[in-house]
PDB file of N, CA and C in Angstrom:
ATOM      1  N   UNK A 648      50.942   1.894 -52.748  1.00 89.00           N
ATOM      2  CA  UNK A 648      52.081   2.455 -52.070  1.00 89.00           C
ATOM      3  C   UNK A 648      53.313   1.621 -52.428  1.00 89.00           C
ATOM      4  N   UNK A 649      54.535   2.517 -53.241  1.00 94.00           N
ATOM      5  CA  UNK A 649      55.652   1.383 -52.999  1.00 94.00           C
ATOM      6  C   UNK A 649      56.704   1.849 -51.837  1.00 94.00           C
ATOM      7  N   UNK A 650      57.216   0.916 -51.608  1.00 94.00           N
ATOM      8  CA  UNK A 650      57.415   1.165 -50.191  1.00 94.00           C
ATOM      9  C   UNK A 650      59.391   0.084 -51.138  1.00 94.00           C
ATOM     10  N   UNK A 651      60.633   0.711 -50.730  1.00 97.00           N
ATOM     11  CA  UNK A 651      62.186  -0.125 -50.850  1.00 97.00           C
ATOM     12  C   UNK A 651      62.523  -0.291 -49.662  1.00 97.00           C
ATOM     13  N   UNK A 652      63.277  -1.456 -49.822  1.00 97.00           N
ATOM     14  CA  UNK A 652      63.553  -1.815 -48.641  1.00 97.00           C
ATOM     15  C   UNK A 652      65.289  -2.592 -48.956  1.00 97.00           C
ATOM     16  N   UNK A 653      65.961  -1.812 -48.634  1.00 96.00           N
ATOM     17  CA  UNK A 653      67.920  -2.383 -48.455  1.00 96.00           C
ATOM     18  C   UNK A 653      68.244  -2.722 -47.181  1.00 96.00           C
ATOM     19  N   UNK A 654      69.261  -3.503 -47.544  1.00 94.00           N
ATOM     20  CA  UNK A 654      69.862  -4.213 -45.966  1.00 94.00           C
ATOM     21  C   UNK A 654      71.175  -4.575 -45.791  1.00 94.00           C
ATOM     22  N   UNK A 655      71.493  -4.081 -44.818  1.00 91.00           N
ATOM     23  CA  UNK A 655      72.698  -4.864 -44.714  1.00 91.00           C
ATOM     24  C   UNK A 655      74.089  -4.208 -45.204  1.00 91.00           C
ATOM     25  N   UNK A 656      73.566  -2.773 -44.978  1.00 89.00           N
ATOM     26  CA  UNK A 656      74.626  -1.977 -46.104  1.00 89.00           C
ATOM     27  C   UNK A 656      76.277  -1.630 -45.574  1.00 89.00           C
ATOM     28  N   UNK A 657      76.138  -2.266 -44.373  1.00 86.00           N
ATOM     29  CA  UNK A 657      77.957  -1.817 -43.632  1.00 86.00           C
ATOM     30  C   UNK A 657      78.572  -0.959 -44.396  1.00 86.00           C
ATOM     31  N   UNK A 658      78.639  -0.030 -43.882  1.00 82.00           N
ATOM     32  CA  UNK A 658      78.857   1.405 -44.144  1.00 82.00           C
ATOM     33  C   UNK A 658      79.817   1.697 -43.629  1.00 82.00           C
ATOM     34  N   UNK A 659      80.896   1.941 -44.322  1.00 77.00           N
ATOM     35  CA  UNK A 659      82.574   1.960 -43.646  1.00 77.00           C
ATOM     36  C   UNK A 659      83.278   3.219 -43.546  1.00 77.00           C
ATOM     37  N   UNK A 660      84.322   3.669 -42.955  1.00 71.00           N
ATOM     38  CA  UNK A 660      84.253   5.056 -43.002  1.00 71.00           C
ATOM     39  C   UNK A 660      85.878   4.707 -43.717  1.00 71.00           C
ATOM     40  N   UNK A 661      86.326   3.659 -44.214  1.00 66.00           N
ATOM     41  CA  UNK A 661      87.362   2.917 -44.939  1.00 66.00           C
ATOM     42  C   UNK A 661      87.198   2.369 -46.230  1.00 66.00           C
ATOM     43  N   UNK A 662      87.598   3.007 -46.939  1.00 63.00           N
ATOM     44  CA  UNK A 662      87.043   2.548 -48.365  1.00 63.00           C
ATOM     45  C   UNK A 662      87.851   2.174 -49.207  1.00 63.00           C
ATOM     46  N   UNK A 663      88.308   1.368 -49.987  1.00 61.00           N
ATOM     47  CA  UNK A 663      87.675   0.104 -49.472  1.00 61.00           C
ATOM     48  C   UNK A 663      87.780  -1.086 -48.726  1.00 61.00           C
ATOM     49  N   UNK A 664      86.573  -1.588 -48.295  1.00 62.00           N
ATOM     50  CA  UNK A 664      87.320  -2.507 -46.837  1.00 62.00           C
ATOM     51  C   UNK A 664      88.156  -3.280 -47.237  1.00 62.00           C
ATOM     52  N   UNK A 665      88.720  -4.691 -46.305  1.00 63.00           N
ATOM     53  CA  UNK A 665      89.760  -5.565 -46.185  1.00 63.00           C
ATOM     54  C   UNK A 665      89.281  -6.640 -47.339  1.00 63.00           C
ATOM     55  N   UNK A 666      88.047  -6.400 -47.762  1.00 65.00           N
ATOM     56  CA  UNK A 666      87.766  -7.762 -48.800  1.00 65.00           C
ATOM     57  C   UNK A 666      87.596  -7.040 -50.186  1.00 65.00           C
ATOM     58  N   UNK A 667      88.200  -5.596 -50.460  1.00 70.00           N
ATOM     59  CA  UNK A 667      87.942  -4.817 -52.113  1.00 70.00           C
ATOM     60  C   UNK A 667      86.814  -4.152 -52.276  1.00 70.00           C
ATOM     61  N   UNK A 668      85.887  -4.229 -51.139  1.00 74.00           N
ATOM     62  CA  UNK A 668      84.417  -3.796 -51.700  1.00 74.00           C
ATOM     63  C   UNK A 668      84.508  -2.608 -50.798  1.00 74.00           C
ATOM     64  N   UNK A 669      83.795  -1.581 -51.877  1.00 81.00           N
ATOM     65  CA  UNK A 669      83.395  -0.381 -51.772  1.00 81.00           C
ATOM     66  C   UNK A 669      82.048   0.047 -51.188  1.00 81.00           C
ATOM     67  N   UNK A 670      81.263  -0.405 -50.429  1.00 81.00           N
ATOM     68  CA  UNK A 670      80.220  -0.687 -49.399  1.00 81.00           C
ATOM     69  C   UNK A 670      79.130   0.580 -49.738  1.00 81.00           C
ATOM     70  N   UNK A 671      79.994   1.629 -49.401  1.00 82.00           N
ATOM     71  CA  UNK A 671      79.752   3.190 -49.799  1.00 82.00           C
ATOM     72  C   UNK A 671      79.471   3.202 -50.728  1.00 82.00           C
ATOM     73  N   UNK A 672      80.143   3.007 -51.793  1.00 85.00           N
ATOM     74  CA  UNK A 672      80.058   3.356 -53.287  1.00 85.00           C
ATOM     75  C   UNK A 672      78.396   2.828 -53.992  1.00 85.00           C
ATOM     76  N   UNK A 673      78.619   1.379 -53.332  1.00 87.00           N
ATOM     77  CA  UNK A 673      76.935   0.196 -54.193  1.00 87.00           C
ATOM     78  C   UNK A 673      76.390   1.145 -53.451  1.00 87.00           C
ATOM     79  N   UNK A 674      76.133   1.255 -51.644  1.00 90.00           N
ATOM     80  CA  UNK A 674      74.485   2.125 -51.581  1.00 90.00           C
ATOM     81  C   UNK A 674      74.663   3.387 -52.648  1.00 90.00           C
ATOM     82  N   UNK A 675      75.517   4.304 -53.218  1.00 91.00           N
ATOM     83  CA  UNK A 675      75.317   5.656 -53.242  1.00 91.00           C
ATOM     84  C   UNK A 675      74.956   5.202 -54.968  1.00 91.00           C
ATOM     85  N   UNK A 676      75.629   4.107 -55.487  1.00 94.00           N
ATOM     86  CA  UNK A 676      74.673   3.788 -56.775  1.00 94.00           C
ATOM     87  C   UNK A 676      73.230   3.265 -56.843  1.00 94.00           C
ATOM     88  N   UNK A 677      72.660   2.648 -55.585  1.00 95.00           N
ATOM     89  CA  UNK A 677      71.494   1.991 -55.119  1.00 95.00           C
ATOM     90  C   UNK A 677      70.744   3.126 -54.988  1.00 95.00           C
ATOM     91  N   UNK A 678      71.033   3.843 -54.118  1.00 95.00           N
ATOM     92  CA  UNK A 678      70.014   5.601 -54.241  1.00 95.00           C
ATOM     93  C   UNK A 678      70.004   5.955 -55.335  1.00 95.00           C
ATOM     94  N   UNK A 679      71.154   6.207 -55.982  1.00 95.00           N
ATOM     95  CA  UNK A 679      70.674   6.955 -57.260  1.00 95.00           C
ATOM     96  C   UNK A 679      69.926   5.988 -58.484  1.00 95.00           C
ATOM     97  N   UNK A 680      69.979   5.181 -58.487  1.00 97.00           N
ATOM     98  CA  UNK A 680      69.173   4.077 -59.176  1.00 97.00           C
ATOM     99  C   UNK A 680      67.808   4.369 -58.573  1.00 97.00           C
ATOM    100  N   UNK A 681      67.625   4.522 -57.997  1.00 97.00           N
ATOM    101  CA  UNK A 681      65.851   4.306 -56.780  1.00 97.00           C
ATOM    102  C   UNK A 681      65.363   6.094 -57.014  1.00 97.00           C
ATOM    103  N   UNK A 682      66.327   6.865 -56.938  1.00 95.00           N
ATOM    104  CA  UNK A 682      65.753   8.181 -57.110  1.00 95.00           C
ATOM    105  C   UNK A 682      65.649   8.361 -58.584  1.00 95.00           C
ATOM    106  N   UNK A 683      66.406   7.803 -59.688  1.00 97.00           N
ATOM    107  CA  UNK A 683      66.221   7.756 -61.399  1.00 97.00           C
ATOM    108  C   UNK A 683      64.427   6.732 -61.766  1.00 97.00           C
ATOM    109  N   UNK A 684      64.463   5.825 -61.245  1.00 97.00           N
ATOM    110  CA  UNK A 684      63.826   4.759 -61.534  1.00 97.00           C
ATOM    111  C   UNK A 684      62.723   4.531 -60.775  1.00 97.00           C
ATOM    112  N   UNK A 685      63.099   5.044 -59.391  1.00 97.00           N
ATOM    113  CA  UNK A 685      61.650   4.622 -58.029  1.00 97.00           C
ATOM    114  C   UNK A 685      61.045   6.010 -57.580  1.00 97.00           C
ATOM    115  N   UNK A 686      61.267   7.315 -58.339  1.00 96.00           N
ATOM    116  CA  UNK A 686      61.119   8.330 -57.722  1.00 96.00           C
ATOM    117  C   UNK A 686      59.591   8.307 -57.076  1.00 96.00           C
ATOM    118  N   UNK A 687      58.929   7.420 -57.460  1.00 97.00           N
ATOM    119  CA  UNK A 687      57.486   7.435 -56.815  1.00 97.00           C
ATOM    120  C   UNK A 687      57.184   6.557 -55.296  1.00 97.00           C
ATOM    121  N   UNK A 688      58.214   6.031 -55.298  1.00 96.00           N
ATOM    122  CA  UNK A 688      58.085   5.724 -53.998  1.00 96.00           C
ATOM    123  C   UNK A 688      57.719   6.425 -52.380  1.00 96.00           C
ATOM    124  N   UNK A 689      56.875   5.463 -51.890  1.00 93.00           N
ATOM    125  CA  UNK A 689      56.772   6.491 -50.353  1.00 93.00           C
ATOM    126  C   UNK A 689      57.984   6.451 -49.784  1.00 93.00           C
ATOM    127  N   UNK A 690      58.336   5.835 -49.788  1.00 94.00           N
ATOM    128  CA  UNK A 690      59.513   5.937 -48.803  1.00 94.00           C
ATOM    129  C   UNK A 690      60.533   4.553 -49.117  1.00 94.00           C
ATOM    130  N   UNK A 691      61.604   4.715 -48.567  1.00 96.00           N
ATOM    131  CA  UNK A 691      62.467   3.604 -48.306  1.00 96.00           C
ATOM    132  C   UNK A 691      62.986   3.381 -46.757  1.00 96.00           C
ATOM    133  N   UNK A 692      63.330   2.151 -46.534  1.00 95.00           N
ATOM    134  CA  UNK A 692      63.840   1.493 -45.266  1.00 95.00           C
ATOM    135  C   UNK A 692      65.230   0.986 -45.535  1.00 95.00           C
ATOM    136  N   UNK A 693      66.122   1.111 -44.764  1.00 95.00           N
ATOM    137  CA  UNK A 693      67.467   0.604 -44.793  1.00 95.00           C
ATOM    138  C   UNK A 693      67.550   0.053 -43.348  1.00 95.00           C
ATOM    139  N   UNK A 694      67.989  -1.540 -43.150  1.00 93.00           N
ATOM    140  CA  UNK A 694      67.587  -1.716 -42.529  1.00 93.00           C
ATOM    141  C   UNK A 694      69.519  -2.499 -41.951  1.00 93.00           C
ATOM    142  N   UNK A 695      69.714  -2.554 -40.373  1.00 85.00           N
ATOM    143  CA  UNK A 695      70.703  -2.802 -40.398  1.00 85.00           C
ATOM    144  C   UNK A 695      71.392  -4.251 -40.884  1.00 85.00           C
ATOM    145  N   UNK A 696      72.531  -4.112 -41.065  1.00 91.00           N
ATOM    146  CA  UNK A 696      73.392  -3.526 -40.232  1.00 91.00           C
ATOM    147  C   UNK A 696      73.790  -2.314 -41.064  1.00 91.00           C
ATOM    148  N   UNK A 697      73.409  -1.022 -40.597  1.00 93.00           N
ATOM    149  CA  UNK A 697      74.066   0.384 -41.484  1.00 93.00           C
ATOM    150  C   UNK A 697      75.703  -0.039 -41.643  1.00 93.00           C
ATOM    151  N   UNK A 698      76.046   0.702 -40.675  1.00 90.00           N
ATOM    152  CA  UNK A 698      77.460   0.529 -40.290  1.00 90.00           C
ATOM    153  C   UNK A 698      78.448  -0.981 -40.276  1.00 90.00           C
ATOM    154  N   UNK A 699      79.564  -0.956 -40.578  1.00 84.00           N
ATOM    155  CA  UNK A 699      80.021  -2.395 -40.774  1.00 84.00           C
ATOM    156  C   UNK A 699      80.417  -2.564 -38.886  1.00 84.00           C
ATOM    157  N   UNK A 700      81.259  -1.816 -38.741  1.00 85.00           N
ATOM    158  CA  UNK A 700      81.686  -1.517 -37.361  1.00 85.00           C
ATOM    159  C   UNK A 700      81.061  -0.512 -36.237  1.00 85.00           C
ATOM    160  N   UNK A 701      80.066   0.189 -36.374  1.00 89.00           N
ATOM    161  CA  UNK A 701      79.676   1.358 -35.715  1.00 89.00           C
ATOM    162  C   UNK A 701      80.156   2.602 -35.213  1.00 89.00           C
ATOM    163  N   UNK A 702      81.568   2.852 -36.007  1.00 89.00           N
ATOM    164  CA  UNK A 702      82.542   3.826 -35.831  1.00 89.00           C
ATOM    165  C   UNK A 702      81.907   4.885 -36.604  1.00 89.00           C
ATOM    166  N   UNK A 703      81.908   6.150 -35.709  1.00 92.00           N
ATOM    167  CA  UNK A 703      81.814   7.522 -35.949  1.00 92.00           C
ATOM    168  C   UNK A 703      81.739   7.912 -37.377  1.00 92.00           C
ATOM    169  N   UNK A 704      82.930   7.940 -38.031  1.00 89.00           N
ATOM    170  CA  UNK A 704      83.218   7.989 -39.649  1.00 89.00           C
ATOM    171  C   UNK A 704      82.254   7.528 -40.423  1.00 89.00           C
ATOM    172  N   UNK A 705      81.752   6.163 -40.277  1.00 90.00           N
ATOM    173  CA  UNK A 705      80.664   5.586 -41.058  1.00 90.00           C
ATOM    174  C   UNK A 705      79.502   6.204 -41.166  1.00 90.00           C
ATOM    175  N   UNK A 706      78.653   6.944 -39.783  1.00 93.00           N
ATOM    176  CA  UNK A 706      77.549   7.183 -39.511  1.00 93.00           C
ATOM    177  C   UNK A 706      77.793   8.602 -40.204  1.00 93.00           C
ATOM    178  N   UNK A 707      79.334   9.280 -40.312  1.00 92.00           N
ATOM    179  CA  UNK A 707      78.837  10.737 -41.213  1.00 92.00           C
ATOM    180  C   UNK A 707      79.225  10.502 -42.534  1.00 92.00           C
ATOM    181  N   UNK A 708      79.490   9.572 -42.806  1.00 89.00           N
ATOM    182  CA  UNK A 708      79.395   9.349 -44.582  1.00 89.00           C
ATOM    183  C   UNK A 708      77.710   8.889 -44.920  1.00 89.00           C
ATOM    184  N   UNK A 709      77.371   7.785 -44.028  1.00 92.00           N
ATOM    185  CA  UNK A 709      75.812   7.766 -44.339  1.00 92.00           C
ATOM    186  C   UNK A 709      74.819   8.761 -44.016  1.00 92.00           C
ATOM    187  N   UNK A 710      75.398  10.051 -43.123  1.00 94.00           N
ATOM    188  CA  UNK A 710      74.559  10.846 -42.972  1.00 94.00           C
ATOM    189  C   UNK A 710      74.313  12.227 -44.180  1.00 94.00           C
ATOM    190  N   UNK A 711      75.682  12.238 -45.369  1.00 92.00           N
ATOM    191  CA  UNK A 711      76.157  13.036 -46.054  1.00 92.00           C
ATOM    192  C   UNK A 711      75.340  12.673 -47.402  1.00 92.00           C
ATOM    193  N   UNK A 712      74.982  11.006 -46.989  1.00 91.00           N
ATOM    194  CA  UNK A 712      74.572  10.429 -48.486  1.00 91.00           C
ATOM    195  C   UNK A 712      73.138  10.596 -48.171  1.00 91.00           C
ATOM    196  N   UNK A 713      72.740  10.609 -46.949  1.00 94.00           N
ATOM    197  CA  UNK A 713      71.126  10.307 -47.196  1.00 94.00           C
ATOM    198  C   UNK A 713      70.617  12.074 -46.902  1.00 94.00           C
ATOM    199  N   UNK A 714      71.301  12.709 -46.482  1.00 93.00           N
ATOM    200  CA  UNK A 714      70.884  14.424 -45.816  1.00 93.00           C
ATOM    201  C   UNK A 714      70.124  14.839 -47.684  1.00 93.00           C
ATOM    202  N   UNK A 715      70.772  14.777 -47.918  1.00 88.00           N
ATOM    203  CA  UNK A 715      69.922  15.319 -49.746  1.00 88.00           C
ATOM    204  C   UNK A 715      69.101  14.834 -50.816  1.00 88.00           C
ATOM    205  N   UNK A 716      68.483  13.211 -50.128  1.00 92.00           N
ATOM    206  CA  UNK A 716      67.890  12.699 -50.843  1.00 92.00           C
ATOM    207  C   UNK A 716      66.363  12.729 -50.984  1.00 92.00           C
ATOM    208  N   UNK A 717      65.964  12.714 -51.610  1.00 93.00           N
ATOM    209  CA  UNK A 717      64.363  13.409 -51.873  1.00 93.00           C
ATOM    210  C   UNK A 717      62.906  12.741 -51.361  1.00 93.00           C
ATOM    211  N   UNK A 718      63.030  10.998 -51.599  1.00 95.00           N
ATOM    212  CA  UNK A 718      62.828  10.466 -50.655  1.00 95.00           C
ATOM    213  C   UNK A 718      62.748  10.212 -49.580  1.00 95.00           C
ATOM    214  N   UNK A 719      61.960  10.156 -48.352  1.00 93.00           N
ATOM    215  CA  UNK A 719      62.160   9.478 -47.294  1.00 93.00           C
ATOM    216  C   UNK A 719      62.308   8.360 -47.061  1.00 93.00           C
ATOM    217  N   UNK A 720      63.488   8.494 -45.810  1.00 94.00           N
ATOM    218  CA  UNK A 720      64.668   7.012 -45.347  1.00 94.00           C
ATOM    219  C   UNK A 720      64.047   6.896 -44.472  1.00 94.00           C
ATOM    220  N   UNK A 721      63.955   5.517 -43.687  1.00 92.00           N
ATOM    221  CA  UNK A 721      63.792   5.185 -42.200  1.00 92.00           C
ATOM    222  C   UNK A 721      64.979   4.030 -41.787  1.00 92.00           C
ATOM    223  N   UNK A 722      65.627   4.128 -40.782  1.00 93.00           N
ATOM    224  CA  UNK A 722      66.692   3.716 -40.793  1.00 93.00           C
ATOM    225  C   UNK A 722      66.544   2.684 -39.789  1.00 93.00           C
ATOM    226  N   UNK A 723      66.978   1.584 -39.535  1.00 91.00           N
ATOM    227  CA  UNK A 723      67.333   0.413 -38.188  1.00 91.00           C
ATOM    228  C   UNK A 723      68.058  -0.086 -38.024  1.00 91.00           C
ATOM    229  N   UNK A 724      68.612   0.061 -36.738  1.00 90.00           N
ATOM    230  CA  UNK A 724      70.028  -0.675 -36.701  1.00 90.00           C
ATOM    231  C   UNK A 724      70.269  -2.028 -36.380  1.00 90.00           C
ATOM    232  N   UNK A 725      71.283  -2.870 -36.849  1.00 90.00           N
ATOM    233  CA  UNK A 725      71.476  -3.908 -36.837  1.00 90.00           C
ATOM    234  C   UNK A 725      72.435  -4.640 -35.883  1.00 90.00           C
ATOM    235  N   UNK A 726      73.243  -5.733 -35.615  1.00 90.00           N
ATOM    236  CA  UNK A 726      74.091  -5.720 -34.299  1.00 90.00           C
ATOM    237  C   UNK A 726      75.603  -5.298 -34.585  1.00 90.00           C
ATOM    238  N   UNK A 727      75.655  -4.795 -35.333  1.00 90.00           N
ATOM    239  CA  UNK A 727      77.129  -4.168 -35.666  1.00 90.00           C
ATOM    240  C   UNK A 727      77.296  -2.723 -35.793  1.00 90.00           C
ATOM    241  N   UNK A 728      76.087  -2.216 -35.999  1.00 91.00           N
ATOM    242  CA  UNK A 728      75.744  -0.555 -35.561  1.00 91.00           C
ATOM    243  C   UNK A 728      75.946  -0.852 -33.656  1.00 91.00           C
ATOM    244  N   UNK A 729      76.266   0.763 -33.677  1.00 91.00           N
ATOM    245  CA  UNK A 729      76.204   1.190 -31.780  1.00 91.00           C
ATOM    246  C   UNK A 729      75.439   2.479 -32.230  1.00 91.00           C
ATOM    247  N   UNK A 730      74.610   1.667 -31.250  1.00 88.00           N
ATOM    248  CA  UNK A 730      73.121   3.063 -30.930  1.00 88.00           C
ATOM    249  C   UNK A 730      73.840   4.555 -30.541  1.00 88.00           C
ATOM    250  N   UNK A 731      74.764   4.453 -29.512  1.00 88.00           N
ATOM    251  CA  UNK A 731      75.165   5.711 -29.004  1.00 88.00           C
ATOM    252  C   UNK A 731      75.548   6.539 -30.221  1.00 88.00           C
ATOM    253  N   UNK A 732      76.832   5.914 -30.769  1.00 92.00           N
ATOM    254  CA  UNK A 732      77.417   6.591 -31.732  1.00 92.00           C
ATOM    255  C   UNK A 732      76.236   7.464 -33.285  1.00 92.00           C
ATOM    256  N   UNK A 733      75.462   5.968 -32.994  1.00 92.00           N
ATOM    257  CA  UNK A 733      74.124   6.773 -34.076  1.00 92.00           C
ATOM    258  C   UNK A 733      73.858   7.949 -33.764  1.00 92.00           C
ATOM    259  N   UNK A 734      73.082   8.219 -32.432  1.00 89.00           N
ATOM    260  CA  UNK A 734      72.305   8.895 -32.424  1.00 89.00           C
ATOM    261  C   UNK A 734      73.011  10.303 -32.296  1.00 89.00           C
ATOM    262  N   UNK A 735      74.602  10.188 -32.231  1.00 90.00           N
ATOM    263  CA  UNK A 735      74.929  11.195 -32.441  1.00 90.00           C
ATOM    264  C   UNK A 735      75.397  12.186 -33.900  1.00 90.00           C
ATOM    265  N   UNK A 736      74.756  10.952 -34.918  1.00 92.00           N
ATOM    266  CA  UNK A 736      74.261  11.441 -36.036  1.00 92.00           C
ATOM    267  C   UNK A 736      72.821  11.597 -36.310  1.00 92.00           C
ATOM    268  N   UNK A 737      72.111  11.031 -36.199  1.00 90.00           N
ATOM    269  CA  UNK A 737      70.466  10.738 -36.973  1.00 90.00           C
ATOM    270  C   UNK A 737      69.636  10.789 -35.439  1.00 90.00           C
ATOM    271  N   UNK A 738      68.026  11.462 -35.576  1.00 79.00           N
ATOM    272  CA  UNK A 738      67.880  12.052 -34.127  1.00 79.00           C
ATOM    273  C   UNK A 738      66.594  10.404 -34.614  1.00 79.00           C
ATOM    274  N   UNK A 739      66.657   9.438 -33.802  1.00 75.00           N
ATOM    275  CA  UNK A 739      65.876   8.718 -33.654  1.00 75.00           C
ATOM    276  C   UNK A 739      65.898   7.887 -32.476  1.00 75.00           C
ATOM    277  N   UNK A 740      64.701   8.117 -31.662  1.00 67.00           N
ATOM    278  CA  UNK A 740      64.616   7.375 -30.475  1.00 67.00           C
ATOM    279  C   UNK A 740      65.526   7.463 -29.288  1.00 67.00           C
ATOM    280  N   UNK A 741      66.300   8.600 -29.302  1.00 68.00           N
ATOM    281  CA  UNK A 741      67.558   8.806 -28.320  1.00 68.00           C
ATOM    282  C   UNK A 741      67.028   8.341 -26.645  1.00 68.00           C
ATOM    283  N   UNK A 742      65.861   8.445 -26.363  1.00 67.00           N
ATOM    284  CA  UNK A 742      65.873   8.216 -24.896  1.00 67.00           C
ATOM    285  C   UNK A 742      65.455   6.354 -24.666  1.00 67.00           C
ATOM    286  N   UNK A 743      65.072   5.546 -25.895  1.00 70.00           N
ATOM    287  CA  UNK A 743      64.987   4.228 -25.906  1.00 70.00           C
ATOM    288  C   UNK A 743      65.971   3.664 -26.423  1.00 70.00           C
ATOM    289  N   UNK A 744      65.779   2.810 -25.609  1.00 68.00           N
ATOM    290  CA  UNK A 744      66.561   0.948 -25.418  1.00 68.00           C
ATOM    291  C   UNK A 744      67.304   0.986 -26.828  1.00 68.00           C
ATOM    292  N   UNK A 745      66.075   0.762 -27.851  1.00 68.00           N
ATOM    293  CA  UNK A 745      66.443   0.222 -28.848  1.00 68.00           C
ATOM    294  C   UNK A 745      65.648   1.232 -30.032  1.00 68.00           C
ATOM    295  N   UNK A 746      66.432   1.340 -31.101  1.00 68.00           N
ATOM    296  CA  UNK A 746      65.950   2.308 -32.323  1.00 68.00           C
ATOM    297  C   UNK A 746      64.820   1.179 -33.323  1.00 68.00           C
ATOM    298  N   UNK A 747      63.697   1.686 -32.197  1.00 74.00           N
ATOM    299  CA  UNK A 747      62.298   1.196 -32.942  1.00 74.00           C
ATOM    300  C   UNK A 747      61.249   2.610 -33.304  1.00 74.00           C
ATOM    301  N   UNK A 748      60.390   2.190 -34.091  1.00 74.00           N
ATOM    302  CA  UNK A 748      59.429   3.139 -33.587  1.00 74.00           C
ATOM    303  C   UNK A 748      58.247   3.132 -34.870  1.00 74.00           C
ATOM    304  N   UNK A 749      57.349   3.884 -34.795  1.00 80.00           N
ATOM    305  CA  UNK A 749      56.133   3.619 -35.876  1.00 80.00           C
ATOM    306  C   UNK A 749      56.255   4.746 -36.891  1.00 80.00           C
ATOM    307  N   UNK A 750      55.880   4.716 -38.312  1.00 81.00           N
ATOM    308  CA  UNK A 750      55.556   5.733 -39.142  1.00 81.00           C
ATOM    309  C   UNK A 750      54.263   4.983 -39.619  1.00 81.00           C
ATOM    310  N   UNK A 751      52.987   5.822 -40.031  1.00 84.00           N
ATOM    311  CA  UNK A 751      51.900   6.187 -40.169  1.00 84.00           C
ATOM    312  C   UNK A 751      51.704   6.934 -41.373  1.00 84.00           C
ATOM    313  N   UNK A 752      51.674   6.173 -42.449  1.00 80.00           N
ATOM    314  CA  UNK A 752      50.953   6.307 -43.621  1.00 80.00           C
ATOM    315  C   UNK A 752      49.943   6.324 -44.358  1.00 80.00           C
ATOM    316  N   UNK A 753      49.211   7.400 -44.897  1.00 77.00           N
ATOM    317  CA  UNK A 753      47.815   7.008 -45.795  1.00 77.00           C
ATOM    318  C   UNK A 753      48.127   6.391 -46.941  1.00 77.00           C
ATOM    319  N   UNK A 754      46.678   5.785 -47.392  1.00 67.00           N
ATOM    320  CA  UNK A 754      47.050   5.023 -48.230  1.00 67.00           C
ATOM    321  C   UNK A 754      46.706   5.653 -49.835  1.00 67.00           C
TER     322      UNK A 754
END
């Protein structure tokens, strides 16, 4: 099983942020690198911090980039994501604390 795993991707709905970097731009070359090169993968994990700030904007640019990708994502947020604002993009765990939860793979 190969299994990717990214992190840390602050996901801005400002491009590009206050330090030149295009945040957006590396993941959307990082997917397409992983879907050219890893297409055999089970899945990938992105793991937080998604969002740089947890503003609205961010969560629908990452929702625009990952809605068509062929792979399965599993997503976690980090302390600069806000759960609320997530979940009013991506349906995970809305009635818990915290965006945990299990996936169950054969091998």
């Amino acid at each position: 099983m190969k299994i990717i795993h990214l992190t840390d991707t602050h996901f801005l709905s400002i491009k590009p942020n206050r330090f030149g970097l295009d945040t957006n731009h590396r993941l959307e070359m990082a997917l397409h690198s992983i879907e050219k090169n890893h297409s055999d993968a089970s899945f990938i994990t992105i793991t937080g911090d998604l969002a740089n700030s947890g503003k609205e904007g961010s969560y629908i640019e990452l929702k625009k980039l990952l809605d068509d990708f062929k792979i399965p994502v599993h997503l976690i947020l980090g302390n600069h994501d806000n759960k609320e604002v997530f979940n009013q993009f991506f349906d995970l765990c809305k009635k818990e604390k915290y965006v945990q939860y299990v996936e169950k793979y054969e091998k």
